[in-house]
């Protein structure tokens, strides 16, 4: 909901934001469910702080990987092999059968569908400039309060998606799903110089080394479950993000009759 733009006047109580104000009833329901998921109030004072970084990103990587993989025998074979040998070595090693590496498939999915398309930072302007800070401290309090200099925030947004889809960086086939493009990075000291799905620098995701293989294992387990249950994935050409999965479904062959 926070992503939805609004034109309604109720947004007036949120002057600095163009987001829809929260629906209190739905928020209460959400909080109840989140608390049920993570009942330990001491460890998780605000469950969403845990759920958003760990789950919200991971399910999208799983869903988008599955969407690219389910109808390709070579890709599926890789995930099947990983389930049989769930080790980082297998994740990063090329399969003899498909000449593909599961890590490349996951990297390629992260490139085309980064769960965080933009990463933003906000900086209080005054704190950034020591000179300005001294100047402000010399001003009488009533002028400081009136100018509200402390509340001036500078924001920077890193456009992760544009870097990931740039034809200048990835070539004319930048928009295509081609896991083998990652072969050129294999064994290189900096194995993924242009993948910013986990951010960059000191605030980089702490799940960066763990999440890709975890996602691959979940994808493998889903594919195995689908086979065991005799289900099929019915897909469309559009691979969704938060929304946009219309037309996608799991189906049992009997449902086709
Ligand atoms: C595919 C899965 C994931 C992706 C793409 C992802 C991506 C990101 C990104 C882009 C950031 C922000 C980095 C920045 O601000 O510069 C981040 C932060 C973070 N991630 Fe992940 N993440 C994933 C999975 C996980 C998992 C599984 C965990 C936990 C085990 C996790 C824990 C965190 C934490 C704790 C932060 C810092 C949050 C904060 O301080 O605001 N992430 N992640």
mmCIF file of C-alpha atoms and ligand atoms in Angstrom:
data_model
loop_
_atom_site.group_PDB
_atom_site.id
_atom_site.type_symbol
_atom_site.label_atom_id
_atom_site.label_comp_id
_atom_site.label_asym_id
_atom_site.label_seq_id
_atom_site.Cartn_x
_atom_site.Cartn_y
_atom_site.Cartn_z
ATOM 1 C CA UNK A 1 0.000 0.000 0.000
ATOM 2 C CA UNK A 2 2.865 2.345 0.740
ATOM 3 C CA UNK A 3 3.768 2.219 -2.957
ATOM 4 C CA UNK A 4 0.369 3.468 -4.100
ATOM 5 C CA UNK A 5 0.153 7.082 -5.165
ATOM 6 C CA UNK A 6 -2.822 8.984 -3.861
ATOM 7 C CA UNK A 7 -4.749 12.025 -4.847
ATOM 8 C CA UNK A 8 -7.222 11.907 -1.960
ATOM 9 C CA UNK A 9 -7.339 14.748 0.510
ATOM 10 C CA UNK A 10 -6.805 12.395 3.451
ATOM 11 C CA UNK A 11 -3.159 12.482 2.440
ATOM 12 C CA UNK A 12 -3.074 15.946 3.935
ATOM 13 C CA UNK A 13 -2.176 14.464 7.298
ATOM 14 C CA UNK A 14 0.952 13.052 5.633
ATOM 15 C CA UNK A 15 2.335 16.266 4.177
ATOM 16 C CA UNK A 16 5.802 14.977 3.299
ATOM 17 C CA UNK A 17 4.544 11.905 1.511
ATOM 18 C CA UNK A 18 2.564 11.096 -1.586
ATOM 19 C CA UNK A 19 1.707 7.651 -0.207
ATOM 20 C CA UNK A 20 -1.717 6.361 0.697
ATOM 21 C CA UNK A 21 -2.359 6.747 4.421
ATOM 22 C CA UNK A 22 -2.614 3.394 6.192
ATOM 23 C CA UNK A 23 -5.945 1.579 6.414
ATOM 24 C CA UNK A 24 -6.114 1.156 10.188
ATOM 25 C CA UNK A 25 -8.284 -1.989 10.144
ATOM 26 C CA UNK A 26 -6.099 -3.805 7.675
ATOM 27 C CA UNK A 27 -3.015 -2.677 9.537
ATOM 28 C CA UNK A 28 -4.411 -4.190 12.753
ATOM 29 C CA UNK A 29 -5.140 -7.477 10.959
ATOM 30 C CA UNK A 30 -1.657 -7.461 9.483
ATOM 31 C CA UNK A 31 -0.108 -6.847 12.910
ATOM 32 C CA UNK A 32 -2.088 -9.728 14.415
ATOM 33 C CA UNK A 33 -0.929 -12.118 11.729
ATOM 34 C CA UNK A 34 2.663 -10.943 11.930
ATOM 35 C CA UNK A 35 2.631 -11.418 15.684
ATOM 36 C CA UNK A 36 1.246 -14.934 15.221
ATOM 37 C CA UNK A 37 4.140 -15.658 12.886
ATOM 38 C CA UNK A 38 6.723 -14.292 15.329
ATOM 39 C CA UNK A 39 5.263 -14.565 18.853
ATOM 40 C CA UNK A 40 8.496 -13.716 20.695
ATOM 41 C CA UNK A 41 7.877 -10.039 21.562
ATOM 42 C CA UNK A 42 11.304 -9.598 23.137
ATOM 43 C CA UNK A 43 13.255 -10.923 20.174
ATOM 44 C CA UNK A 44 10.953 -9.349 17.576
ATOM 45 C CA UNK A 45 9.524 -6.129 19.060
ATOM 46 C CA UNK A 46 8.313 -5.144 15.594
ATOM 47 C CA UNK A 47 7.867 -8.301 13.493
ATOM 48 C CA UNK A 48 7.812 -6.431 10.216
ATOM 49 C CA UNK A 49 11.434 -5.365 10.742
ATOM 50 C CA UNK A 50 12.307 -9.029 10.506
ATOM 51 C CA UNK A 51 9.796 -10.123 7.914
ATOM 52 C CA UNK A 52 10.455 -7.449 5.292
ATOM 53 C CA UNK A 53 14.192 -7.960 4.797
ATOM 54 C CA UNK A 54 14.098 -11.736 5.073
ATOM 55 C CA UNK A 55 10.841 -12.840 3.525
ATOM 56 C CA UNK A 56 9.618 -10.105 1.202
ATOM 57 C CA UNK A 57 12.807 -10.223 -0.864
ATOM 58 C CA UNK A 58 13.284 -13.968 -0.731
ATOM 59 C CA UNK A 59 9.819 -14.967 -1.939
ATOM 60 C CA UNK A 60 10.152 -12.686 -4.902
ATOM 61 C CA UNK A 61 13.472 -14.233 -5.873
ATOM 62 C CA UNK A 62 11.911 -17.698 -5.493
ATOM 63 C CA UNK A 63 8.804 -16.774 -7.511
ATOM 64 C CA UNK A 64 10.687 -15.086 -10.334
ATOM 65 C CA UNK A 65 13.292 -17.878 -10.530
ATOM 66 C CA UNK A 66 10.547 -20.488 -10.683
ATOM 67 C CA UNK A 67 8.849 -18.534 -13.465
ATOM 68 C CA UNK A 68 12.029 -18.639 -15.566
ATOM 69 C CA UNK A 69 12.929 -22.210 -14.764
ATOM 70 C CA UNK A 70 9.762 -24.317 -14.704
ATOM 71 C CA UNK A 71 9.538 -24.976 -18.455
ATOM 72 C CA UNK A 72 13.238 -25.511 -19.179
ATOM 73 C CA UNK A 73 14.580 -29.039 -18.727
ATOM 74 C CA UNK A 74 18.232 -27.957 -18.367
ATOM 75 C CA UNK A 75 17.457 -25.398 -15.677
ATOM 76 C CA UNK A 76 15.220 -27.834 -13.805
ATOM 77 C CA UNK A 77 17.948 -30.450 -13.930
ATOM 78 C CA UNK A 78 20.329 -28.067 -12.178
ATOM 79 C CA UNK A 79 17.904 -27.485 -9.302
ATOM 80 C CA UNK A 80 17.272 -31.218 -9.050
ATOM 81 C CA UNK A 81 21.025 -31.839 -8.735
ATOM 82 C CA UNK A 82 21.316 -29.169 -6.054
ATOM 83 C CA UNK A 83 18.594 -30.820 -3.966
ATOM 84 C CA UNK A 84 20.564 -34.090 -4.145
ATOM 85 C CA UNK A 85 23.754 -32.302 -3.047
ATOM 86 C CA UNK A 86 22.727 -29.105 -1.201
ATOM 87 C CA UNK A 87 26.214 -27.621 -0.839
ATOM 88 C CA UNK A 88 27.715 -24.272 -1.864
ATOM 89 C CA UNK A 89 30.130 -26.273 -4.027
ATOM 90 C CA UNK A 90 27.293 -27.785 -6.065
ATOM 91 C CA UNK A 91 25.489 -24.408 -6.204
ATOM 92 C CA UNK A 92 28.562 -22.790 -7.746
ATOM 93 C CA UNK A 93 29.785 -25.643 -9.919
ATOM 94 C CA UNK A 94 28.781 -26.204 -13.497
ATOM 95 C CA UNK A 95 26.631 -29.270 -14.002
ATOM 96 C CA UNK A 96 28.226 -31.743 -16.411
ATOM 97 C CA UNK A 97 24.829 -32.445 -17.972
ATOM 98 C CA UNK A 98 23.630 -28.926 -18.617
ATOM 99 C CA UNK A 99 26.953 -27.053 -18.576
ATOM 100 C CA UNK A 100 25.158 -24.546 -16.371
ATOM 101 C CA UNK A 101 25.588 -23.410 -12.827
ATOM 102 C CA UNK A 102 22.590 -22.887 -10.511
ATOM 103 C CA UNK A 103 24.240 -19.733 -9.182
ATOM 104 C CA UNK A 104 24.161 -18.227 -12.687
ATOM 105 C CA UNK A 105 20.413 -18.895 -12.936
ATOM 106 C CA UNK A 106 19.812 -17.173 -9.593
ATOM 107 C CA UNK A 107 22.128 -14.264 -10.473
ATOM 108 C CA UNK A 108 20.371 -13.802 -13.781
ATOM 109 C CA UNK A 109 17.002 -13.736 -11.995
ATOM 110 C CA UNK A 110 18.310 -11.183 -9.483
ATOM 111 C CA UNK A 111 19.618 -9.092 -12.357
ATOM 112 C CA UNK A 112 16.314 -9.019 -14.262
ATOM 113 C CA UNK A 113 14.064 -8.840 -11.177
ATOM 114 C CA UNK A 114 15.932 -7.203 -8.285
ATOM 115 C CA UNK A 115 13.501 -7.395 -5.319
ATOM 116 C CA UNK A 116 14.658 -3.898 -4.299
ATOM 117 C CA UNK A 117 14.571 -1.890 -7.525
ATOM 118 C CA UNK A 118 15.725 1.279 -5.801
ATOM 119 C CA UNK A 119 17.787 1.844 -2.666
ATOM 120 C CA UNK A 120 17.462 5.203 -1.014
ATOM 121 C CA UNK A 121 19.374 7.077 1.627
ATOM 122 C CA UNK A 122 18.370 10.235 3.455
ATOM 123 C CA UNK A 123 20.823 12.621 5.065
ATOM 124 C CA UNK A 124 20.057 15.566 7.355
ATOM 125 C CA UNK A 125 21.654 18.417 5.430
ATOM 126 C CA UNK A 126 22.911 20.264 8.496
ATOM 127 C CA UNK A 127 24.704 17.246 9.940
ATOM 128 C CA UNK A 128 26.451 16.635 6.615
ATOM 129 C CA UNK A 129 28.128 20.029 6.580
ATOM 130 C CA UNK A 130 30.081 20.825 9.772
ATOM 131 C CA UNK A 131 30.352 24.505 8.706
ATOM 132 C CA UNK A 132 26.595 24.786 8.361
ATOM 133 C CA UNK A 133 26.173 23.026 11.699
ATOM 134 C CA UNK A 134 28.319 25.675 13.440
ATOM 135 C CA UNK A 135 26.466 28.461 11.659
ATOM 136 C CA UNK A 136 23.090 27.061 12.727
ATOM 137 C CA UNK A 137 24.239 26.672 16.333
ATOM 138 C CA UNK A 138 25.076 30.409 16.375
ATOM 139 C CA UNK A 139 21.535 31.397 15.354
ATOM 140 C CA UNK A 140 19.023 32.330 18.062
ATOM 141 C CA UNK A 141 16.724 29.435 18.874
ATOM 142 C CA UNK A 142 13.526 31.102 17.587
ATOM 143 C CA UNK A 143 15.149 31.676 14.172
ATOM 144 C CA UNK A 144 16.448 28.105 14.137
ATOM 145 C CA UNK A 145 12.940 26.842 14.952
ATOM 146 C CA UNK A 146 11.361 29.025 12.324
ATOM 147 C CA UNK A 147 13.818 28.031 9.563
ATOM 148 C CA UNK A 148 13.533 24.355 10.582
ATOM 149 C CA UNK A 149 16.998 23.746 9.101
ATOM 150 C CA UNK A 150 17.335 20.516 11.051
ATOM 151 C CA UNK A 151 14.458 19.013 9.119
ATOM 152 C CA UNK A 152 15.998 19.603 5.695
ATOM 153 C CA UNK A 153 16.775 16.175 4.334
ATOM 154 C CA UNK A 154 18.818 15.356 1.253
ATOM 155 C CA UNK A 155 17.779 12.101 -0.413
ATOM 156 C CA UNK A 156 19.711 9.993 -2.878
ATOM 157 C CA UNK A 157 18.206 7.074 -4.766
ATOM 158 C CA UNK A 158 20.291 4.372 -6.416
ATOM 159 C CA UNK A 159 18.444 3.020 -9.449
ATOM 160 C CA UNK A 160 19.426 -0.633 -9.166
ATOM 161 C CA UNK A 161 17.045 -1.801 -11.875
ATOM 162 C CA UNK A 162 18.462 0.579 -14.495
ATOM 163 C CA UNK A 163 22.008 -0.627 -13.870
ATOM 164 C CA UNK A 164 20.847 -4.240 -14.078
ATOM 165 C CA UNK A 165 19.009 -3.695 -17.358
ATOM 166 C CA UNK A 166 21.510 -1.353 -18.998
ATOM 167 C CA UNK A 167 22.429 -2.370 -22.541
ATOM 168 C CA UNK A 168 25.681 -0.399 -22.143
ATOM 169 C CA UNK A 169 26.726 -2.790 -19.392
ATOM 170 C CA UNK A 170 25.104 -6.061 -20.411
ATOM 171 C CA UNK A 171 24.907 -5.717 -24.172
ATOM 172 C CA UNK A 172 21.961 -5.686 -26.582
ATOM 173 C CA UNK A 173 20.434 -8.798 -24.986
ATOM 174 C CA UNK A 174 20.260 -7.120 -21.551
ATOM 175 C CA UNK A 175 16.510 -7.736 -21.252
ATOM 176 C CA UNK A 176 16.768 -11.449 -22.019
ATOM 177 C CA UNK A 177 17.109 -14.229 -19.466
ATOM 178 C CA UNK A 178 20.501 -15.748 -20.300
ATOM 179 C CA UNK A 179 22.152 -17.354 -17.269
ATOM 180 C CA UNK A 180 25.231 -18.300 -19.288
ATOM 181 C CA UNK A 181 26.242 -14.648 -19.465
ATOM 182 C CA UNK A 182 27.529 -15.183 -15.904
ATOM 183 C CA UNK A 183 30.158 -17.611 -17.132
ATOM 184 C CA UNK A 184 32.516 -14.733 -17.831
ATOM 185 C CA UNK A 185 32.470 -13.794 -14.130
ATOM 186 C CA UNK A 186 33.148 -17.322 -12.899
ATOM 187 C CA UNK A 187 36.437 -17.529 -11.014
ATOM 188 C CA UNK A 188 37.077 -13.786 -11.363
ATOM 189 C CA UNK A 189 38.173 -12.057 -8.156
ATOM 190 C CA UNK A 190 35.133 -9.793 -8.223
ATOM 191 C CA UNK A 191 32.622 -12.328 -9.431
ATOM 192 C CA UNK A 192 29.609 -10.019 -9.795
ATOM 193 C CA UNK A 193 30.798 -6.452 -10.305
ATOM 194 C CA UNK A 194 27.526 -5.147 -11.640
ATOM 195 C CA UNK A 195 24.938 -6.976 -9.539
ATOM 196 C CA UNK A 196 23.572 -4.636 -6.918
ATOM 197 C CA UNK A 197 20.516 -6.651 -5.825
ATOM 198 C CA UNK A 198 21.910 -6.758 -2.291
ATOM 199 C CA UNK A 199 23.044 -3.161 -2.227
ATOM 200 C CA UNK A 200 26.634 -2.056 -1.969
ATOM 201 C CA UNK A 201 28.952 -0.766 0.739
ATOM 202 C CA UNK A 202 28.604 -0.764 4.513
ATOM 203 C CA UNK A 203 24.818 -1.287 4.597
ATOM 204 C CA UNK A 204 24.867 -4.165 2.153
ATOM 205 C CA UNK A 205 22.431 -7.018 2.885
ATOM 206 C CA UNK A 206 23.678 -9.422 5.526
ATOM 207 C CA UNK A 207 21.851 -12.257 3.780
ATOM 208 C CA UNK A 208 23.875 -11.746 0.581
ATOM 209 C CA UNK A 209 25.945 -14.919 0.810
ATOM 210 C CA UNK A 210 23.193 -17.110 2.205
ATOM 211 C CA UNK A 211 20.002 -16.021 0.420
ATOM 212 C CA UNK A 212 20.865 -16.987 -3.203
ATOM 213 C CA UNK A 213 21.481 -20.636 -2.376
ATOM 214 C CA UNK A 214 18.546 -20.712 0.061
ATOM 215 C CA UNK A 215 16.291 -19.422 -2.710
ATOM 216 C CA UNK A 216 17.678 -22.024 -5.104
ATOM 217 C CA UNK A 217 16.906 -24.808 -2.617
ATOM 218 C CA UNK A 218 13.361 -23.561 -2.145
ATOM 219 C CA UNK A 219 12.905 -23.447 -5.935
ATOM 220 C CA UNK A 220 14.275 -27.006 -6.172
ATOM 221 C CA UNK A 221 11.920 -28.203 -3.430
ATOM 222 C CA UNK A 222 8.911 -26.597 -5.127
ATOM 223 C CA UNK A 223 9.825 -28.200 -8.460
ATOM 224 C CA UNK A 224 10.185 -31.569 -6.748
ATOM 225 C CA UNK A 225 6.826 -31.089 -4.990
ATOM 226 C CA UNK A 226 5.188 -30.210 -8.290
ATOM 227 C CA UNK A 227 6.518 -33.400 -9.872
ATOM 228 C CA UNK A 228 5.498 -35.526 -6.889
ATOM 229 C CA UNK A 229 1.954 -34.138 -6.921
ATOM 230 C CA UNK A 230 1.684 -34.378 -10.699
ATOM 231 C CA UNK A 231 1.047 -30.642 -10.926
ATOM 232 C CA UNK A 232 1.896 -28.262 -13.712
ATOM 233 C CA UNK A 233 2.713 -24.579 -13.664
ATOM 234 C CA UNK A 234 0.688 -22.550 -16.104
ATOM 235 C CA UNK A 235 2.556 -19.365 -16.889
ATOM 236 C CA UNK A 236 2.293 -16.252 -19.012
ATOM 237 C CA UNK A 237 4.990 -14.157 -20.664
ATOM 238 C CA UNK A 238 4.675 -11.557 -17.894
ATOM 239 C CA UNK A 239 6.703 -12.271 -14.806
ATOM 240 C CA UNK A 240 5.299 -10.319 -11.925
ATOM 241 C CA UNK A 241 6.751 -8.283 -9.107
ATOM 242 C CA UNK A 242 4.676 -7.425 -6.051
ATOM 243 C CA UNK A 243 1.612 -7.734 -8.248
ATOM 244 C CA UNK A 244 1.263 -8.838 -11.839
ATOM 245 C CA UNK A 245 1.018 -12.594 -11.496
ATOM 246 C CA UNK A 246 -2.356 -12.722 -13.234
ATOM 247 C CA UNK A 247 -2.667 -15.887 -15.311
ATOM 248 C CA UNK A 248 -0.079 -17.839 -13.329
ATOM 249 C CA UNK A 249 -1.290 -20.923 -11.503
ATOM 250 C CA UNK A 250 -0.542 -24.448 -10.406
ATOM 251 C CA UNK A 251 -2.844 -26.947 -12.054
ATOM 252 C CA UNK A 252 -3.499 -30.655 -11.815
ATOM 253 C CA UNK A 253 -3.805 -32.340 -15.250
ATOM 254 C CA UNK A 254 -7.370 -33.409 -14.306
ATOM 255 C CA UNK A 255 -8.297 -29.710 -13.998
ATOM 256 C CA UNK A 256 -7.730 -29.367 -17.748
ATOM 257 C CA UNK A 257 -10.590 -31.775 -18.561
HETATM 258 C C1 LIG B 1 17.103 -12.519 -2.362
HETATM 259 C C2 LIG B 1 17.057 -12.172 -1.177
HETATM 260 C C3 LIG B 1 17.471 -10.822 -0.669
HETATM 261 C C4 LIG B 1 17.716 -9.663 -1.337
HETATM 262 C C5 LIG B 1 17.659 -9.401 -2.826
HETATM 263 C C6 LIG B 1 18.070 -8.673 -0.339
HETATM 264 C C7 LIG B 1 18.361 -7.361 -0.619
HETATM 265 C C8 LIG B 1 18.638 -6.415 0.340
HETATM 266 C C9 LIG B 1 18.873 -5.017 0.080
HETATM 267 C C10 LIG B 1 18.862 -4.367 -1.290
HETATM 268 C C11 LIG B 1 19.110 -4.415 1.262
HETATM 269 C C12 LIG B 1 19.386 -2.906 1.492
HETATM 270 C C13 LIG B 1 20.863 -2.619 1.371
HETATM 271 C C14 LIG B 1 21.145 -1.150 1.494
HETATM 272 O O1 LIG B 1 20.357 -0.423 2.096
HETATM 273 O O2 LIG B 1 22.169 -0.730 0.958
HETATM 274 C C15 LIG B 1 19.026 -5.425 2.290
HETATM 275 C C16 LIG B 1 19.205 -5.195 3.635
HETATM 276 C C17 LIG B 1 19.105 -6.161 4.592
HETATM 277 N N1 LIG B 1 18.880 -7.499 4.412
HETATM 278 FE FE1 LIG B 1 18.563 -8.407 2.653
HETATM 279 N N2 LIG B 1 18.044 -9.263 0.884
HETATM 280 C C18 LIG B 1 17.680 -10.578 0.734
HETATM 281 C C19 LIG B 1 17.538 -11.537 1.697
HETATM 282 C C20 LIG B 1 17.793 -11.343 3.025
HETATM 283 C C21 LIG B 1 17.727 -12.368 4.039
HETATM 284 C C22 LIG B 1 17.352 -13.818 3.777
HETATM 285 C C23 LIG B 1 18.043 -11.783 5.212
HETATM 286 C C24 LIG B 1 18.147 -12.357 6.594
HETATM 287 C C25 LIG B 1 18.649 -13.511 6.843
HETATM 288 C C26 LIG B 1 18.297 -10.384 4.943
HETATM 289 C C27 LIG B 1 18.618 -9.453 5.897
HETATM 290 C C28 LIG B 1 18.829 -8.114 5.635
HETATM 291 C C29 LIG B 1 19.056 -7.126 6.670
HETATM 292 C C30 LIG B 1 19.065 -7.373 8.178
HETATM 293 C C31 LIG B 1 19.225 -5.918 6.019
HETATM 294 C C32 LIG B 1 19.505 -4.560 6.661
HETATM 295 C C33 LIG B 1 18.183 -3.917 6.935
HETATM 296 C C34 LIG B 1 18.415 -2.553 7.511
HETATM 297 O O3 LIG B 1 19.350 -2.357 8.275
HETATM 298 O O4 LIG B 1 17.663 -1.664 7.146
HETATM 299 N N3 LIG B 1 18.151 -10.154 3.610
HETATM 300 N N4 LIG B 1 18.741 -6.622 1.697
#
